[in-house]
Coordinates of C-alpha atoms in Angstrom, one line a residue:
X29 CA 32.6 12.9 -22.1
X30 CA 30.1 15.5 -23.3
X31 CA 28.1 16.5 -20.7
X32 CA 24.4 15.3 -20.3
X33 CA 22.4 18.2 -21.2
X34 CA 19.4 17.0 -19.1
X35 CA 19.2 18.8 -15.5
X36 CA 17.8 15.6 -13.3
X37 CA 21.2 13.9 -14.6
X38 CA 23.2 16.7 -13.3
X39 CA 25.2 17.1 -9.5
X40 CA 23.8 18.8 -7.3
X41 CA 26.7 21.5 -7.0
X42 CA 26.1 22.4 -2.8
X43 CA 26.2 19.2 -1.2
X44 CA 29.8 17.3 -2.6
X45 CA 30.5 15.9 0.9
X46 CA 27.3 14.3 1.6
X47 CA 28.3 10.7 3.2
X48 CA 30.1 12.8 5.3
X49 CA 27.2 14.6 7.6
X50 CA 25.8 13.3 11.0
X51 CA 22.7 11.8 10.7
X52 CA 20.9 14.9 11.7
X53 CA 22.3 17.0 9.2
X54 CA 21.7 14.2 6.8
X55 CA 18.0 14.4 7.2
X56 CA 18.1 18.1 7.0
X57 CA 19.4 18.5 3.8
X58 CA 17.1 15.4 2.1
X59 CA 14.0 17.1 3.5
X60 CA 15.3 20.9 2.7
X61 CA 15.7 19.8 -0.4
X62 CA 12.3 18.4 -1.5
X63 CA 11.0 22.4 -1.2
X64 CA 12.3 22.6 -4.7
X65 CA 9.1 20.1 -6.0
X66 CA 6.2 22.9 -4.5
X67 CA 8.0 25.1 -6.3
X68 CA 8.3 23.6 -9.4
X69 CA 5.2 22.8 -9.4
X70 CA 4.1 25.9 -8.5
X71 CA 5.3 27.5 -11.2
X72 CA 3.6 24.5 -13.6
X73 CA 0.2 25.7 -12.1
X74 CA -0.9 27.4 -15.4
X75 CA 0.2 24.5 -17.1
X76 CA -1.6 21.9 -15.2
X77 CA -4.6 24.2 -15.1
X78 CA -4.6 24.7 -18.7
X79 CA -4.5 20.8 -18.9
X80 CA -7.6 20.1 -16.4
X81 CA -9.8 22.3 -18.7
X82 CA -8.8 20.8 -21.9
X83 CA -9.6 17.1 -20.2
X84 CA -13.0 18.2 -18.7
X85 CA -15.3 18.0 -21.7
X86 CA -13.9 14.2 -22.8
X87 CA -13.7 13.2 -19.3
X88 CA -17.8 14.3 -19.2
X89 CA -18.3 12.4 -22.7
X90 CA -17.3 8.8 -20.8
X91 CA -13.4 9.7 -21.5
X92 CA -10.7 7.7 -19.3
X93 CA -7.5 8.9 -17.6
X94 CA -4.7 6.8 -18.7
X95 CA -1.2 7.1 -17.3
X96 CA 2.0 5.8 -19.0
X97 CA 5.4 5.7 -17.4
X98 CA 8.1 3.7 -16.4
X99 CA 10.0 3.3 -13.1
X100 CA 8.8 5.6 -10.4
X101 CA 7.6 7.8 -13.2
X102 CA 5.4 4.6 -13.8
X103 CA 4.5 3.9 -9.6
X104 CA 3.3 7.3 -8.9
X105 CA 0.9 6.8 -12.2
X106 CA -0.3 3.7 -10.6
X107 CA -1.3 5.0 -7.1
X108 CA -2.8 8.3 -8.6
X109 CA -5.2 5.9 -10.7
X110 CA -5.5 3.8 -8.0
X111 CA -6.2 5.9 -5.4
X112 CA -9.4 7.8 -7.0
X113 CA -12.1 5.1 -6.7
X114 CA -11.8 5.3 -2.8
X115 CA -11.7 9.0 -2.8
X116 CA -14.0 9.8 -5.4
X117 CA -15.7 6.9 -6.4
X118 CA -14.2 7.1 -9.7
X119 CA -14.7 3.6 -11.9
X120 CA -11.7 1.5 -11.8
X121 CA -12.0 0.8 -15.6
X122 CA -12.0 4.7 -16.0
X123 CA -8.3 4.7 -14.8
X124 CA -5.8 2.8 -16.7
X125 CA -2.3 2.9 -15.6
X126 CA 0.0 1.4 -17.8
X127 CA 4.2 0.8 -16.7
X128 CA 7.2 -0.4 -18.3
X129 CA 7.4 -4.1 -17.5
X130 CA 3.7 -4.9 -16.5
X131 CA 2.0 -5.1 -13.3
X132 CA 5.5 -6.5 -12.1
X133 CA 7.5 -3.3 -12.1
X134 CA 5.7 -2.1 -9.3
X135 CA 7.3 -4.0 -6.8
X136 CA 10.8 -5.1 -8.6
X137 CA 12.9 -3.0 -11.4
X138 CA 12.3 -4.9 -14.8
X139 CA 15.4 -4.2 -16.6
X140 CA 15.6 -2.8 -20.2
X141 CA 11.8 -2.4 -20.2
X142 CA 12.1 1.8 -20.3
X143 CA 13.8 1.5 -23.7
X144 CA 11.2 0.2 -25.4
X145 CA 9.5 2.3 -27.7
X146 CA 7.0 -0.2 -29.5
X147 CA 6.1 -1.7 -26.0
X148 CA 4.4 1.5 -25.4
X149 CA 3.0 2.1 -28.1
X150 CA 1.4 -1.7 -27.9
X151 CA 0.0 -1.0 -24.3
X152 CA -2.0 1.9 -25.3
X153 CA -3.1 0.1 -28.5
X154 CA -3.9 -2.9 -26.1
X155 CA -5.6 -0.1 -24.0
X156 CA -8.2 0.7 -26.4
X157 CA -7.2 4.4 -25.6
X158 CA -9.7 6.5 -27.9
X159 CA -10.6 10.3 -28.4
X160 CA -12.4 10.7 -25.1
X161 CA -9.3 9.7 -23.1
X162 CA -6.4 11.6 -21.6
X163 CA -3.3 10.3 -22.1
X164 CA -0.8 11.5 -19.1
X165 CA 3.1 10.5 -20.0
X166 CA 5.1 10.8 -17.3
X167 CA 8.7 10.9 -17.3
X168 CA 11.5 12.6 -15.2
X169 CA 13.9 12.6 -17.9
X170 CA 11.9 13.5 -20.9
X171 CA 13.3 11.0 -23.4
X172 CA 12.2 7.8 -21.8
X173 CA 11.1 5.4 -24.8
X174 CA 8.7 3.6 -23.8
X175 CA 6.6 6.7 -22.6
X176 CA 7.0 8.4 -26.0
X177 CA 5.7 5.2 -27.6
X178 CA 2.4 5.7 -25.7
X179 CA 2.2 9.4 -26.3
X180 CA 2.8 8.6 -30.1
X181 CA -0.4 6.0 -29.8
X182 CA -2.2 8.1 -28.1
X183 CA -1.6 10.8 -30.7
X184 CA -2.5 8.5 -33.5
X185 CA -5.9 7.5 -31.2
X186 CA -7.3 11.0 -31.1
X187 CA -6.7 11.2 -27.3
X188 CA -5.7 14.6 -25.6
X189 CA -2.2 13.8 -24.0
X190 CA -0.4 15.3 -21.1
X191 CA 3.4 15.0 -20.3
X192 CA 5.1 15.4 -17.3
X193 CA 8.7 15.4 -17.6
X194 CA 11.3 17.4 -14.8
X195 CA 13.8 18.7 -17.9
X196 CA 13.1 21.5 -20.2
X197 CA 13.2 21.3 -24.1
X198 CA 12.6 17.4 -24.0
X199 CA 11.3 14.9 -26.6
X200 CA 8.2 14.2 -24.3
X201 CA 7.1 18.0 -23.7
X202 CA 7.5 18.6 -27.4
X203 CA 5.2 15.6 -28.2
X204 CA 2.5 16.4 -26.5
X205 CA -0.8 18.7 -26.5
X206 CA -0.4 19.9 -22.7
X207 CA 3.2 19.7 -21.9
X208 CA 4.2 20.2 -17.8
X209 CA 7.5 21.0 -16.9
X210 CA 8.5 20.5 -13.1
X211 CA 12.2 21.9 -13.4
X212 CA 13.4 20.5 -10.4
X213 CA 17.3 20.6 -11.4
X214 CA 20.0 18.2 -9.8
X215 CA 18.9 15.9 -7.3
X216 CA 21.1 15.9 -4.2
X217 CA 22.0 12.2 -4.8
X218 CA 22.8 12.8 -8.1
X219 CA 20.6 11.4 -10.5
X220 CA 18.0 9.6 -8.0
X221 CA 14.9 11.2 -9.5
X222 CA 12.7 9.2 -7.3
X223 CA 13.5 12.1 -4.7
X224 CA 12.7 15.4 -5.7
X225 CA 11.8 15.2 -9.1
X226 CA 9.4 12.2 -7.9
X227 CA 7.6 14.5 -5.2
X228 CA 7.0 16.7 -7.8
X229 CA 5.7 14.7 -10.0
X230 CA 3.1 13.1 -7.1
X231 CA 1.9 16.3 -6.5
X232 CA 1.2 17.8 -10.0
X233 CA -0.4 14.4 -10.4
X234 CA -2.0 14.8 -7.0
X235 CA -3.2 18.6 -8.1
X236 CA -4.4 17.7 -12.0
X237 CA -6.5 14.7 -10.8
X238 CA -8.1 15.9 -7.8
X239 CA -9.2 19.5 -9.4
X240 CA -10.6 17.4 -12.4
X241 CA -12.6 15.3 -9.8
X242 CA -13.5 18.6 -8.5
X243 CA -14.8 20.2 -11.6
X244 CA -16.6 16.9 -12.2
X245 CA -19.1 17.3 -8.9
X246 CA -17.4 15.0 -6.8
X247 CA -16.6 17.3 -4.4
X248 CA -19.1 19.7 -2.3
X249 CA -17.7 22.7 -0.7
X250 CA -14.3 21.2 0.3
X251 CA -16.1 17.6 1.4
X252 CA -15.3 14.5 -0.6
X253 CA -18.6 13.6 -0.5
X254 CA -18.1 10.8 -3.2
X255 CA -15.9 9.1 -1.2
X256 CA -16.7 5.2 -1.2
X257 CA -16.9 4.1 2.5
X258 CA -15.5 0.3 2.5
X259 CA -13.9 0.5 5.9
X260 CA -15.1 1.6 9.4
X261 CA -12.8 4.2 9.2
X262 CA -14.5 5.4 6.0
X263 CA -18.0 5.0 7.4
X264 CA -17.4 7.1 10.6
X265 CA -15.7 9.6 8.0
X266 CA -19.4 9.5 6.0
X267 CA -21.3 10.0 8.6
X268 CA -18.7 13.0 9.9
X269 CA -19.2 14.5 6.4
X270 CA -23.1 14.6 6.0
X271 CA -23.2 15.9 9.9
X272 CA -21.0 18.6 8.7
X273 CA -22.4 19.5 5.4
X274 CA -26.2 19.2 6.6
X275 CA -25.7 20.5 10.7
X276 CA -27.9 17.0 11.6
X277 CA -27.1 14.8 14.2
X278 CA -25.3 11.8 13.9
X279 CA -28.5 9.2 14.3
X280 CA -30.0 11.2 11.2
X281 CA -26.9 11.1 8.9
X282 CA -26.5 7.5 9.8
X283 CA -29.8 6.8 8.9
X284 CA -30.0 9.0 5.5
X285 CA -26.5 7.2 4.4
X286 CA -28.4 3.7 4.9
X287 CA -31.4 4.7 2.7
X288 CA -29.1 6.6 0.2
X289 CA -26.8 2.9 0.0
X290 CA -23.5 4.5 1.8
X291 CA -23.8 7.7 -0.4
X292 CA -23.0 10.8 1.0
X293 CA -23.6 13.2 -1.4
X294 CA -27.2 11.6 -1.7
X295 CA -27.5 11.7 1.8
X296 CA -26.6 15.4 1.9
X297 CA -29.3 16.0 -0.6
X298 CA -31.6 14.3 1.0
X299 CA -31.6 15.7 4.5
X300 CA -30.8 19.8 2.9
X301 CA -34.1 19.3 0.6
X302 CA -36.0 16.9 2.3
X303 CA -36.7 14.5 0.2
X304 CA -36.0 10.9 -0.2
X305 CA -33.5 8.8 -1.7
X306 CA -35.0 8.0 -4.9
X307 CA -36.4 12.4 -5.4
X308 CA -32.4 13.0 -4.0
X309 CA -30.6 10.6 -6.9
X310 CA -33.0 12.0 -9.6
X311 CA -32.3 15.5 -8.8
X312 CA -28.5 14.2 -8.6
X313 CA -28.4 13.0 -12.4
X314 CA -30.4 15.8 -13.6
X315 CA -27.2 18.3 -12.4
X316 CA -24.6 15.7 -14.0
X317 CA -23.6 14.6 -10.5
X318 CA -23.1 17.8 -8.9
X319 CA -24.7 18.4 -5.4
X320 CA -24.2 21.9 -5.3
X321 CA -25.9 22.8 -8.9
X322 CA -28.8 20.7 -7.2
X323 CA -28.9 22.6 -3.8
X324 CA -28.8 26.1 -5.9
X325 CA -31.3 25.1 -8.2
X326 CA -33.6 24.0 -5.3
X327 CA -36.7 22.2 -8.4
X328 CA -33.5 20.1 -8.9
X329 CA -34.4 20.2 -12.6
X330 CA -37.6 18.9 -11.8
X331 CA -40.6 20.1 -13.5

């Protein structure tokens, strides 16, 4: 049989005896292992950088990120979407992940759904995906169908696209604007990508997003002060965040977060400037969002 020339689909040559270890060696070698994602993804940085600044200026015009992929290619799309309206407040309708198989290939495998080309293709039409969006395909292998349908819709649509694939000299990296190679090799069970080649994937997904949302003003200093409080464990981290980024006490962050409607970064506005809600959300839009452009420019844009 001729070889698969695709790395991820390779065995891993170190570890042939591998039902053989005790439990505690086991465990060493599945977590030693997973060092190989930081540095693939390490060496992606300029990539994935090169990627954030490209999707800035449509993500500014109203743009969407959209994520395409199948399998765990396909989960790890839907937490990354999902997870930025809690942390950053981002608008669910601005984060559109689309998988192989529909909502129910999250929880169960939906056979035979990978390999088809047109499906993809139809969810991003379905979609709406336009020129302001960015298209992210992810895929370990590189040749999965169904993500090169979207990428070739997405293409068609205007939109910027970005692949993620773990194998050099694939279909995907070639078909896209901002290809991002994690070249994670053989997995040590041989073939399971949802180990190594899924950690790296996470957290190149994990690193694009959350510099974007930086870039974008959702972020002050290193405080996440667009986070959307609907817990108690989120509102005791709000009013931790506007103590630390103001120095007040807790009764006066408490109090500025219940003028500003649970927002911190109006909060934080409001009690460094000394103004009131309404004068701290003006001076908010006037900077595009950004709380430290309105601290610097201490008018606030204001005439």
């Amino acid at each position: 049989m001729t070889p698969d020339p695709r790395r991820t689909e390779g065995v891993h040559p170190d570890h042939p005896d591998l039902d053989r270890l005790a439990v505690p060696d086991l465990v060493r070698v599945l977590a030693d292992d997973q060092r190989g994602a930081v540095t693939a993804v390490q060496a992606a940085a300029p990539a994935i950088a090169r990627a954030v600044e490209l999707a800035l200026p449509r993500l500014e015009r109203g743009g969407r990120l959209v994520y395409a992929g199948a399998g765990t290619s396909g989960r790890l799309g839907v937490l990354d979407a999902t997870e930025l309206t809690p942390t950053f407040s981002w608008p669910t309708e601005r984060a559109v992940p689309l998988i192989a198989g529909g909502s129910r290939a999250i929880r169960e495998a939906v056979e035979g759904a990978e390999d088809d080309r047109a499906a993809g293709a139809a969810d991003v039409g379905a979609a709406g995906v336009g020129p302001d969006d960015v298209l992210i395909g992810i895929a370990a292998s590189g040749t999965t169908p169904y993500v090169l349908g979207a990428l070739d819709a997405g293409r068609l649509s205007g939109a910027l696209t970005v692949g993620v694939s773990n194998n050099p000299g694939t279909p995907l990296l070639a078909a896209v604007d901002c290809p991002v190679l994690l070249d994670t090799g053989p997995e040590v069970i041989s073939g399971s990508t949802r180990l190594k080649a899924g950690t790296a994937q996470k957290i190149a997904l994990n690193t694009f997003s959350s510099a974007v949302m930086v870039r974008l003003g959702k972020v002050y200093g290193n405080l996440m002060v667009d986070v959307r409080a609907t817990n108690a464990k989120l509102e005791g981290r709000a009013v931790r965040l506007v103590c630390h980024a103001t120095g007040a006490d807790e009764a006066s962050a408490t109090a500025a977060l219940a003028q500003s409607g649970g927002s911190v970064k109006t909060a934080v506005v409001m009690l460094l400037l000394g103004v009131g809600a309404a004068a701290a959300t003006a001076r908010l839009d006037a900077h595009r969002g950004h709380a430290r452009a309105v601290l610097e420019d201490r008018t606030g844009g204001q005439p």
